[in-house]
Structures are given as C-alpha cells and as structure tokens.
Coordinates of C-alpha atoms in Angstrom, one line a residue:
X1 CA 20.1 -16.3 13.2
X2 CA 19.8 -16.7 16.8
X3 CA 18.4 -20.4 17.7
X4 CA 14.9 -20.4 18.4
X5 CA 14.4 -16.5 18.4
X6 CA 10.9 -15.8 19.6
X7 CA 8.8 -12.7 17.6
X8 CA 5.9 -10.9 17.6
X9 CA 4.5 -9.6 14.4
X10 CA 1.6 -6.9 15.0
X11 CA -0.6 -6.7 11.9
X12 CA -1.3 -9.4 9.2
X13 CA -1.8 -7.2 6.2
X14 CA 1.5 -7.3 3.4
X15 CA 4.9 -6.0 5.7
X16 CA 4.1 -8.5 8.5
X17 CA 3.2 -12.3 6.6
X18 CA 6.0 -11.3 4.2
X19 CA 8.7 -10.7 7.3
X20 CA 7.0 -13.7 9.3
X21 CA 7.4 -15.8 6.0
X22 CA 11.0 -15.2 5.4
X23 CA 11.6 -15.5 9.1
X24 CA 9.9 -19.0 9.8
X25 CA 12.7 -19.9 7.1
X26 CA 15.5 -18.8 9.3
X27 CA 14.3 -21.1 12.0
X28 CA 12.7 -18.3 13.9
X29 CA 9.8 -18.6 16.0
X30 CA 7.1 -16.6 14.5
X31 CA 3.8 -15.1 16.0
X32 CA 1.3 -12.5 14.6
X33 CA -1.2 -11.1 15.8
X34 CA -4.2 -9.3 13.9
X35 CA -7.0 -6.9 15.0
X36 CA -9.0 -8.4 12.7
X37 CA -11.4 -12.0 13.4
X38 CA -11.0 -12.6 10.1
X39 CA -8.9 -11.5 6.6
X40 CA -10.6 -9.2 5.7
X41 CA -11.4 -9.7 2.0
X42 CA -12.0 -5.9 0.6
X43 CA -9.4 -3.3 -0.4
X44 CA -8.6 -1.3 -3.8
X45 CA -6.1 -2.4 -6.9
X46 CA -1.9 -2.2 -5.8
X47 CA 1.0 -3.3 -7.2
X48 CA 4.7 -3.9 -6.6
X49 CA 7.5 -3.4 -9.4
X50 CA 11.0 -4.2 -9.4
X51 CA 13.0 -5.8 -6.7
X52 CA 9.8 -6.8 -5.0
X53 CA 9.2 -8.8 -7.7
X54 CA 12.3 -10.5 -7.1
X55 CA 11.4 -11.3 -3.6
X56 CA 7.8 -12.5 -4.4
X57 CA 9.7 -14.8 -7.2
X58 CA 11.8 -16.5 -4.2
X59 CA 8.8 -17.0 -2.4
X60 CA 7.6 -18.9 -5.3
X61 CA 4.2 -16.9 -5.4
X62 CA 4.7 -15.1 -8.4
X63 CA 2.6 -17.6 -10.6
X64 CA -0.4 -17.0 -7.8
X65 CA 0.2 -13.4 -7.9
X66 CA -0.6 -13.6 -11.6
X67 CA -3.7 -15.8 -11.4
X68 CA -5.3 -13.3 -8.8
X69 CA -4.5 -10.1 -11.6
X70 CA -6.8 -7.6 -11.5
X71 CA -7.3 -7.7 -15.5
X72 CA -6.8 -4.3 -16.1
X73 CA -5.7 -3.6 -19.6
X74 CA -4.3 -0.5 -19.3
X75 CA -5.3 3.6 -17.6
X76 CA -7.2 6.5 -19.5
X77 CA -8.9 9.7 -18.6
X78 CA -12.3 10.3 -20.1
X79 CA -14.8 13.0 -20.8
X80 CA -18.0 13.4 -19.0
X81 CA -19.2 11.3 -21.0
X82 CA -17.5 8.5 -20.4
X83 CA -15.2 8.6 -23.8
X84 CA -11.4 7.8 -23.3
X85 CA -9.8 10.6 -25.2
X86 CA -6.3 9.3 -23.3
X87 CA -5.5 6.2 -23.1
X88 CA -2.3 4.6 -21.3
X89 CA -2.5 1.0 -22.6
X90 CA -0.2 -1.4 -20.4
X91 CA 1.8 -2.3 -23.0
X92 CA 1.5 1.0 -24.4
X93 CA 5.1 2.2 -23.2
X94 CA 7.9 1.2 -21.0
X95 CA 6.4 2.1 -17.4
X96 CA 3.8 4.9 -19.1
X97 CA 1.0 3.3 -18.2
X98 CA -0.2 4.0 -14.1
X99 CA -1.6 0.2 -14.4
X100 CA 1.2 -2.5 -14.2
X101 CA 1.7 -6.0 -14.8
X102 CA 1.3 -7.6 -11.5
X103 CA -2.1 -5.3 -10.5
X104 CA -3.9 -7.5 -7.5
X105 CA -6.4 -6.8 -4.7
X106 CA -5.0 -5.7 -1.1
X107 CA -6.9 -8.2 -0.1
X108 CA -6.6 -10.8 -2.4
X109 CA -2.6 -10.3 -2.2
X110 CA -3.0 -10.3 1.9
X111 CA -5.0 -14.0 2.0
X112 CA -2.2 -15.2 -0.8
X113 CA 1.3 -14.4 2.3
X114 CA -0.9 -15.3 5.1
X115 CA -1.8 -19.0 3.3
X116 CA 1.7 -19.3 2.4
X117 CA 2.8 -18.6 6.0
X118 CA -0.3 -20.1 8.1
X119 CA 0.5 -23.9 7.7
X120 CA 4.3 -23.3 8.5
X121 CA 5.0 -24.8 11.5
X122 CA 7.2 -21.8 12.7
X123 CA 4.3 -19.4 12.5
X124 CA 1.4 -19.1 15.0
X125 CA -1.7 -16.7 13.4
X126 CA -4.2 -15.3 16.5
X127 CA -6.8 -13.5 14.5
X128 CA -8.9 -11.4 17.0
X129 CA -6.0 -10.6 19.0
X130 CA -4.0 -6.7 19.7
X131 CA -1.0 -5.9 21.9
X132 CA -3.5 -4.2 24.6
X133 CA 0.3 -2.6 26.0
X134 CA 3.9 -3.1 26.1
X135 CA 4.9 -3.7 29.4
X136 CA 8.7 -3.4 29.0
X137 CA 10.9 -3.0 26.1
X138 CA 14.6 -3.5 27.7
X139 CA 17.8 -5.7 27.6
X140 CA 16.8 -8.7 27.6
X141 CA 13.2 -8.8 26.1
X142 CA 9.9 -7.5 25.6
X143 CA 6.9 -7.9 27.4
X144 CA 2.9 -7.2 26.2
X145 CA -0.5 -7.4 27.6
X146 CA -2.5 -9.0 25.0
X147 CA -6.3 -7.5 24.3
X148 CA -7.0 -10.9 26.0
X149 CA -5.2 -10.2 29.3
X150 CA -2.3 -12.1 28.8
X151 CA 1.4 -11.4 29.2
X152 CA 3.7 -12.8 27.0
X153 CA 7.4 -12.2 26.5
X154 CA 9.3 -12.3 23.1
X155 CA 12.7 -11.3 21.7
X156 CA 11.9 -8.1 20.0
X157 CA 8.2 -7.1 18.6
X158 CA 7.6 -6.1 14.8
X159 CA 5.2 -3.0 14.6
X160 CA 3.4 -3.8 11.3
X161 CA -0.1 -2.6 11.7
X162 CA -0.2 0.7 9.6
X163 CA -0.3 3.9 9.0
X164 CA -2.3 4.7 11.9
X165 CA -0.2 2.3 14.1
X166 CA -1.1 1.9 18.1
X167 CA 2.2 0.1 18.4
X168 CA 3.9 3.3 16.8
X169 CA 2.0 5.6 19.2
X170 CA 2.6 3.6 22.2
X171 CA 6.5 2.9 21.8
X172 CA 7.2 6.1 20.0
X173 CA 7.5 9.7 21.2
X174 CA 5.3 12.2 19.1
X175 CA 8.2 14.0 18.3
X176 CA 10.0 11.3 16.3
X177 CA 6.9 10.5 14.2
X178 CA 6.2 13.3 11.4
X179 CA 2.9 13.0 9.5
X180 CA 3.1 15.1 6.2
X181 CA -0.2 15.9 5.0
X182 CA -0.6 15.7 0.7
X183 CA -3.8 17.2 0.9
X184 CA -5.5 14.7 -0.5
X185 CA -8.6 13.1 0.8
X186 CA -9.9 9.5 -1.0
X187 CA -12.8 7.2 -0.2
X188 CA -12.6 3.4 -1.6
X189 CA -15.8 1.2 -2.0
X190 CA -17.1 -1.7 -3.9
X191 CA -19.4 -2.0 -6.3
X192 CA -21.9 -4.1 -8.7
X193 CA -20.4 -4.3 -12.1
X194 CA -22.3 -2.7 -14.5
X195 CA -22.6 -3.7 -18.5
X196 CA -21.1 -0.3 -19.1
X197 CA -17.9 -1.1 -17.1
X198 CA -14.5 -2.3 -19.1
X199 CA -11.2 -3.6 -18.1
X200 CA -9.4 -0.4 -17.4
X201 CA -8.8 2.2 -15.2
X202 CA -11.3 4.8 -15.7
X203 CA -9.8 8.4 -14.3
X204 CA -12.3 10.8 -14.7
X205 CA -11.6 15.0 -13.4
X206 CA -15.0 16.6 -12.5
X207 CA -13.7 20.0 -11.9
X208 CA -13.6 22.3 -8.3
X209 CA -10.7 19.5 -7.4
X210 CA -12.6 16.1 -7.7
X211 CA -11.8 13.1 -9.5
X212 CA -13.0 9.5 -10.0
X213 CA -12.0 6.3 -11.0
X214 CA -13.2 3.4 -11.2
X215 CA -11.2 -0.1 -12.0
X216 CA -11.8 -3.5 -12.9
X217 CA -11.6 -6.5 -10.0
X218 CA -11.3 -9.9 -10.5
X219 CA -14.5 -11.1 -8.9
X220 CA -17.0 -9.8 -10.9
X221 CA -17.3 -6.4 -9.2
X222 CA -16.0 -3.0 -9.5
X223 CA -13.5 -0.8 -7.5
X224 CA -14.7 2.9 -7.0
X225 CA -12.4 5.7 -5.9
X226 CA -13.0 9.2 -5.2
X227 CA -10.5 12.0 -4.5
X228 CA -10.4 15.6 -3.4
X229 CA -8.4 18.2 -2.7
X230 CA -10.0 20.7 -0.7
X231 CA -10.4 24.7 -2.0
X232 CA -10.4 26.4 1.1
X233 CA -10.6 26.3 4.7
X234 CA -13.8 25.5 5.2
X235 CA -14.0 22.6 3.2
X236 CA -10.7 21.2 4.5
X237 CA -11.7 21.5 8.1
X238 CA -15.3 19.4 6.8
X239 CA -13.3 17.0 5.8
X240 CA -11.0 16.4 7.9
X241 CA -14.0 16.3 10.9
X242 CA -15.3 13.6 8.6
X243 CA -12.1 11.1 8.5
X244 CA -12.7 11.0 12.4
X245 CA -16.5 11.0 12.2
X246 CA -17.9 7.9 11.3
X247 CA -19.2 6.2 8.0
X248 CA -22.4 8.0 8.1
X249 CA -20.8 11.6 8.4
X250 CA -18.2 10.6 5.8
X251 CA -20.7 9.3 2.9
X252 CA -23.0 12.5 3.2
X253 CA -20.1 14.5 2.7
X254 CA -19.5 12.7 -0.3
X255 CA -22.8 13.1 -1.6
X256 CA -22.9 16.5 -1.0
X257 CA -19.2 17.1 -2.7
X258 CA -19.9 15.0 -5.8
X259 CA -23.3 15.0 -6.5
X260 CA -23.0 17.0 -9.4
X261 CA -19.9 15.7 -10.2
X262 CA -20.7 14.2 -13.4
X263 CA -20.1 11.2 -15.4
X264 CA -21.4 7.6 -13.1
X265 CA -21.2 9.7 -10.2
X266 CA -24.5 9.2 -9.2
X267 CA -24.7 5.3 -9.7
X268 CA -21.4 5.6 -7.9
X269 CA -23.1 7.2 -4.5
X270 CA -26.3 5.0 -4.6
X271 CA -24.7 2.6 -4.2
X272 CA -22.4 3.3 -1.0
X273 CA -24.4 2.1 1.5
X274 CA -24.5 -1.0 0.6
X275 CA -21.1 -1.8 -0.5
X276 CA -19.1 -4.4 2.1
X277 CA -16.4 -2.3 2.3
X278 CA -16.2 1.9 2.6
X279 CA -12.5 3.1 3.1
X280 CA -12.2 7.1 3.7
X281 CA -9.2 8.9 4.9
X282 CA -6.8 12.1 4.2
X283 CA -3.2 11.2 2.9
X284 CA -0.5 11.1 4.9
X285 CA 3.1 10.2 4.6
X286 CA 5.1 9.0 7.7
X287 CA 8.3 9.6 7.8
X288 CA 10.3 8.8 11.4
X289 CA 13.5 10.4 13.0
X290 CA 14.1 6.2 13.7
X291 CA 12.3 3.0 13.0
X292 CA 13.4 1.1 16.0
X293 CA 13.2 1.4 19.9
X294 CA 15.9 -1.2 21.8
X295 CA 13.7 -4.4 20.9
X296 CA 10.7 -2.7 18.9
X297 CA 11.1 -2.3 14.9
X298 CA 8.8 -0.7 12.9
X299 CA 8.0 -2.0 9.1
X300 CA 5.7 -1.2 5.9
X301 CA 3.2 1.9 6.5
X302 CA 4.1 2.0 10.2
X303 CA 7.2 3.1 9.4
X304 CA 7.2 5.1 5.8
X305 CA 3.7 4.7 4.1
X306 CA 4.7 7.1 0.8
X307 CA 1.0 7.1 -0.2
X308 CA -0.5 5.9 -3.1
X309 CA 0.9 8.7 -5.1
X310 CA 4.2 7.0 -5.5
X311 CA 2.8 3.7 -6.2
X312 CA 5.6 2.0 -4.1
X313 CA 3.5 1.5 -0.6
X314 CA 3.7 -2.4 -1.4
X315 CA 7.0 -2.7 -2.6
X316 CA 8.7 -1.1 0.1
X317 CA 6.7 -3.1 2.5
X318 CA 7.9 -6.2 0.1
X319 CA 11.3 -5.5 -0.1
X320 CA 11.2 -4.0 3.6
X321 CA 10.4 -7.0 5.3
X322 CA 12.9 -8.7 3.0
X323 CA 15.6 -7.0 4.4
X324 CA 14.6 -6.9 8.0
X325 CA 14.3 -10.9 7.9
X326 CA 18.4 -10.9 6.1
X327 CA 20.0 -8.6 8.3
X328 CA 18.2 -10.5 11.8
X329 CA 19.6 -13.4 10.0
X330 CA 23.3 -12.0 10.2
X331 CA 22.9 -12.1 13.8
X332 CA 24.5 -14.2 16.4
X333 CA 23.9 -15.4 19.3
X334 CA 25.2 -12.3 21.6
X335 CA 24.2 -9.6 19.1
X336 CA 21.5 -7.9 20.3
X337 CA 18.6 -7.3 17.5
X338 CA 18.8 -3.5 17.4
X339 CA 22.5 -4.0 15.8
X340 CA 20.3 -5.9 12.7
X341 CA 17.4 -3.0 13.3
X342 CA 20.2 -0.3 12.8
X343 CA 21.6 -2.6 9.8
X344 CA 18.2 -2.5 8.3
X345 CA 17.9 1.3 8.5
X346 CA 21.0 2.1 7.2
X347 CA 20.4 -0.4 4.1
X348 CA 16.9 0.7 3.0
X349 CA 16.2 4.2 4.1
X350 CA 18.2 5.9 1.5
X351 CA 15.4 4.3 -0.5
X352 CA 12.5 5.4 1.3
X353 CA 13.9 9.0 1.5
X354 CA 14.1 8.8 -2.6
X355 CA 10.3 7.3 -2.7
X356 CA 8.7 9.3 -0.7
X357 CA 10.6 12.3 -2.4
X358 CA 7.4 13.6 -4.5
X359 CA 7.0 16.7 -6.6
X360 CA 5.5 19.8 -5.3
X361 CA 3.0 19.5 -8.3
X362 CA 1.8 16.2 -7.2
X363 CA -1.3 15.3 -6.6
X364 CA -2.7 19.0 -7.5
X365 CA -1.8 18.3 -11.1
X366 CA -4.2 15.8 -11.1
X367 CA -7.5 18.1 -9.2
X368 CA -7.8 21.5 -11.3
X369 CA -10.1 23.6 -9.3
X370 CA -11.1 26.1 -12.4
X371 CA -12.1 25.1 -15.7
X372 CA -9.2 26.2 -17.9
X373 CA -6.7 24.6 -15.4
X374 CA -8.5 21.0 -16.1
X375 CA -8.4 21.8 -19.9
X376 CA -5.0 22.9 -20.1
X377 CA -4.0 18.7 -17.9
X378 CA -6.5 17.6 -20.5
X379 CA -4.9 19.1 -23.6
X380 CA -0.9 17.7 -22.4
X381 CA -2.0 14.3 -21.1
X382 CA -3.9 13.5 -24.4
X383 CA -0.5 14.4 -26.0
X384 CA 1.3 12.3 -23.9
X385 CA -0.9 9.4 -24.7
X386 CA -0.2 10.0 -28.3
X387 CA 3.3 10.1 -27.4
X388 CA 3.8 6.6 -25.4
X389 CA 1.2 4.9 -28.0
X390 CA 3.8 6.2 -30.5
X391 CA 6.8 3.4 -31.4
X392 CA 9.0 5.1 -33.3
X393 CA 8.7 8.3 -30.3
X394 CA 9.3 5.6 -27.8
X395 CA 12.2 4.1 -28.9
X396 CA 14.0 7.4 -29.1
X397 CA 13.5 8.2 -25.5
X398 CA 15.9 6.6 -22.4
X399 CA 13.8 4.9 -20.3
X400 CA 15.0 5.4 -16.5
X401 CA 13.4 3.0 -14.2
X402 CA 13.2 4.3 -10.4
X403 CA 11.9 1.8 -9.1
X404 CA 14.8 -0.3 -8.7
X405 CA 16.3 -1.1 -5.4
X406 CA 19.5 -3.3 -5.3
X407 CA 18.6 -6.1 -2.9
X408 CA 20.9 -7.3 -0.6
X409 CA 22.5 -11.0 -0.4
X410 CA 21.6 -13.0 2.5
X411 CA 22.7 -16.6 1.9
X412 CA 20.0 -17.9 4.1
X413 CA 17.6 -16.8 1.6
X414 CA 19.5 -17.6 -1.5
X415 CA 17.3 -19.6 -4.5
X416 CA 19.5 -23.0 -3.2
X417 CA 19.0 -22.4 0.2
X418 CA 15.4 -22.1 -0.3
X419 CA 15.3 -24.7 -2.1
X420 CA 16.6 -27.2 0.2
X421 CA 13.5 -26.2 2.5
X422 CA 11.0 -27.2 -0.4
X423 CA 10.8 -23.8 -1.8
X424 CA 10.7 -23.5 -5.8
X425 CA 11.3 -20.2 -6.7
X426 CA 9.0 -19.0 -9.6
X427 CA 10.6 -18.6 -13.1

C-alpha cells in the first residue's frame, strides 16, 4: 500500500470499521466519521455465513461474535394461537433453518469492529461528525466540508453510510443509482420480555399480507418485527407517505394495519411508544451502474444493500470491505486508487449480482392476502419442517451452499502476517 495513505470512512455501522480495521493494518491512515454522538445500541437480529466468517476469524473476533449470540434456537411459524405447528430448529438441517449459528445484534456486532478498531493508533473515530460536502473529487485528492466547517483533504473517501446514503446522492448522478422496490414495508422495535416469550424466532402470518415475528435478544428484551405488503393502491401510497412522515404518522399506521391482526399483536403495539428504538421503512435494493467516482468508492448498503430477504446484507458488507482493503493494498505508490476501486468491482460484483438475484415469488410467498392462499404456505411449510427434522430425508438430499464466495489472497492480510502485528486469528 501506498505509505501513509490518508482515508475517509463515512459511516461507522459494519462496511466501514471492518474496511477501517483491515486498513489501519496496512499502515494506512484511517478516519471515520459518524452521524451519530454515540453507537447507537439498538437494531434487529443479522447474521453472516460463509466467507465472512472467514474474515471475522482473521480478525480474531469470532470468539466475541459468539459470546454476544442472540440465543435463538432455531425459526417456526405458529397459529394464532401462538402454537409452533413448524418448526426449523438450527440444527434441524444443513442451512434449513432461517436462524444461523453466528445470530447477533446490529448493534451489538457494530460496538464489537468499532472497539476493535478505536484504540488502533491508525484510526481516528469523530462521532457527531458528517461530510457537510465534497468540495472536489479530482487527480490528486479529495476535499470535504465537514458538518463542523472544516476542510480537510484525503486520498480517496469511502462512502459507507447506507442505504439511504448522502455521500451516494452527492457524488453520484441519479441515473447510475437504481432503487428496486420489493414491496415490502417492515417496522423494527424493542420490547419487554414477556414470561410467554422463548428462544426462537416466532413468524407468525395474520392474513390480508401481514406478518410478525418476534425473536429472542441477548439482554433480557425482545425484538419485534412487522411486515406488509400492501393490497392495493391506496394502501401503498399510505405507506409509503408514512416512511417519510415521521414516527408518530408511522406507528398509527401500524395500529390501524394490525390491530386485529392477531396473536401478541396487541401487546406488541402498546408497547411502541415506549420502545428506545422504532425502525420503519419500505425495502429497497440498490443496485449501481458503478461503485466508484475517481477518488470516491462506495461499500456495504451504499453500494448493493440486497435486503433482508437474502440474508447476506452483512456478509457482503464483511467480505466487501475485505476486499476493498486487499486490492488498495496491491497498490503502489503511482497507482492511482480507482485502478484498486475498478479491481474491487470486477472481483466482488459477480457476487452481488448472484445475491441480490431473488425469486419473483419472494417475499409474497411469505404475505397471503386471502385465506386459502395462507393455508395452502401453511400446509407446504409444515411439510417442509417435517422434511429437514427428518435424518434419514436429509441425508439423501445434496446440500448446495450459496453462500460461498471464494476470497481472494492478499498477503498483507495472511494469518502470519497478521500475526506478526499481534493479531490471533480465532480457531
């Protein structure tokens, strides 16, 4: 790597402490700046599989990871009444379970890369702090106005903040960004854990295109979710006013959707308002004609969020910022960094296409609007469960993982190079 190079991260959520980790390694002079004044704490259940795995082993955090698990024992739909009539135990089946093995908190898995990044004395953290606007983006470097008035000048700037990304809007045309709505809309929120509450992952249909879910935590609360897909016009335009309307506007929607949803639906909206955290928003994949601008690279959601749907947001972000750091590590000292941002594209987008690649039937499979269509999901997914729970089934059927990416080699960030700089990878 280039001695000395100067960056600028934008966002401290997963993508950007995992790039500015791998970085600081590579001698590179890291800073990141976050919206935020502080970590913020909150955030539903994810999980990364395969090759992100490996990379969270080199960064010997793999043991943490596991300590912070959510404790979820496994996934199953149930009856209004609560009654599991399919369950997906986690180690019911190779990959048949939606829970995984390494299930954590956003949040918990966000505080875990930022403390093994903020004492490293290649990374600066400035908490409270945005990229107000890039002044120039050009030859030789690029220049930003921080929310603070500043100017400051770096070697190329790392757009990392999201799926809603300022950087993105402010560096990208409109034209080279596409937003593909699922037509899906979700609301996250925290709540008290009740006696009634177990260790799994609750997935409950209430009918007219609703479901809920609820999931274990490892803090002594519980993690709410509810989903729609809207019927008609109407109710798609009501919600989609909502995601840009403010908490209050957003939770009396929801009461007015679900109230007679069913189930702990009730408990579920009572207790809303007083929940720390209230996440609401439509999904959208993003999907971009290029990732980079001259010196300005988007990473994680800013670049491809897939959606929950495909379960792979945090991996990709994992084993994108991986990539980004080996192929900036390749470079010398007259390359110019959009040879390693053009290096990066080619090597992982392949990848993202193949990710973000989901069924037609997806997630409408999942919100029957009449009676007979949730029936008909309930019948075949209780044979499923039957199927997975069922050894001798199981070990008659290939199992195909698709979550595997091959990772590239980047001797800087080999196990005995890391090692020489006091990292122990996890076993």
């Amino acid at each position: 790597m280039q001695p000395t190079m100067r960056v600028l991260i934008s966002g401290a959520g997963i993508a950007g402490p995992t790039l500015a980790w791998f970085l600081a390694k590579a001698g590179a002079q890291v800073t990141v700046f976050e919206k935020s004044h502080a970590l913020l704490p909150h955030g539903q259940s994810i999980d990364f599989t395969g090759s992100a795995i490996t990379i969270i082993k080199k960064m010997g955090l793999l043991d943490e990871v596991r300590r912070l698990n959510t404790t979820e024992k496994g996934s199953q739909f149930i009856d209004p009444q609560g009654r599991p009539f399919a369950p997906f135990p986690l180690n019911g089946g190779a990959g048949a379970s939606p829970t995984n093995e390494f299930e954590i908190l956003r949040g918990d898995l966000a505080k875990l890369l930022h403390d093994a990044t903020k004492n490293d004395a290649n990374v600066i953290y400035r908490l409270g702090t945005t990229v107000k606007k890039v002044i120039s983006n050009d030859d030789s470097t690029v220049q930003v106005e921080t929310s603070h008035g500043e100017m400051q000048e770096f070697d190329f700037l790392v757009a990392a903040d999201g799926q809603w990304s300022k950087m993105r809007k402010q560096c990208f045309a409109p034209e080279s960004v596409q937003m593909v709505d699922k037509g899906m809309n979700v609301a996250y929120w925290t709540v008290p854990r009740s006696p009634s509450d177990n260790d799994w992952w609750n997935i409950y249909m209430a009918g007219r295109s609703r479901t809920i879910g609820l999931r274990p935590d490892p803090h002594g609360t519980t993690r709410a979710m509810f989903s729609i897909m809207p019927c008609n016009d109407n109710q798609a335009r009501a919600w989609q006013e909502a995601s840009v309307g403010g908490r209050k506007l957003q939770q009396e929607l929801l009461r007015r959707e679900f109230a007679d949803a069913g189930w702990q639906a009730r408990r579920l909206l009572d207790a809303m308002d007083q929940a720390p955290d209230f996440y609401f928003h439509p999904l959208h994949q993003i999907k971009m004609a290029k990732w980079s601008t001259n010196r300005v690279i988007c990473l994680g959601d800013t670049a491809f969020a897939p959606t929950p749907l495909t379960g792979m947001g945090t991996s990709l972000a994992i084993i994108g910022a991986y990539c980004l750091a080996g192929e900036l590590s390749k470079l010398s000292n007259a390359q110019h960094p959009s040879e390693a941002f053009e290096a990066y594209e080619s090597v992982l987008r392949p990848f993202v296409e193949e990710v973000q690649n989901i069924p037609p039937f997806v997630p409408g499979i999942a919100h029957p609007e009449q009676e007979w269509k949730r029936w008909v999901f309930h019948t075949c997914i209780a044979a499923v469960s039957w199927i997975v729970r069922t050894p001798w089934i199981m070990n008659r059927i290939p199992v195909k993982r698709d979550d595997e990416f091959p990772l590239p080699s980047y001797p800087v960030f080999d196990d005995d190079a890391l090692r020489k700089l006091g990292v122990v990878s996890s076993p």
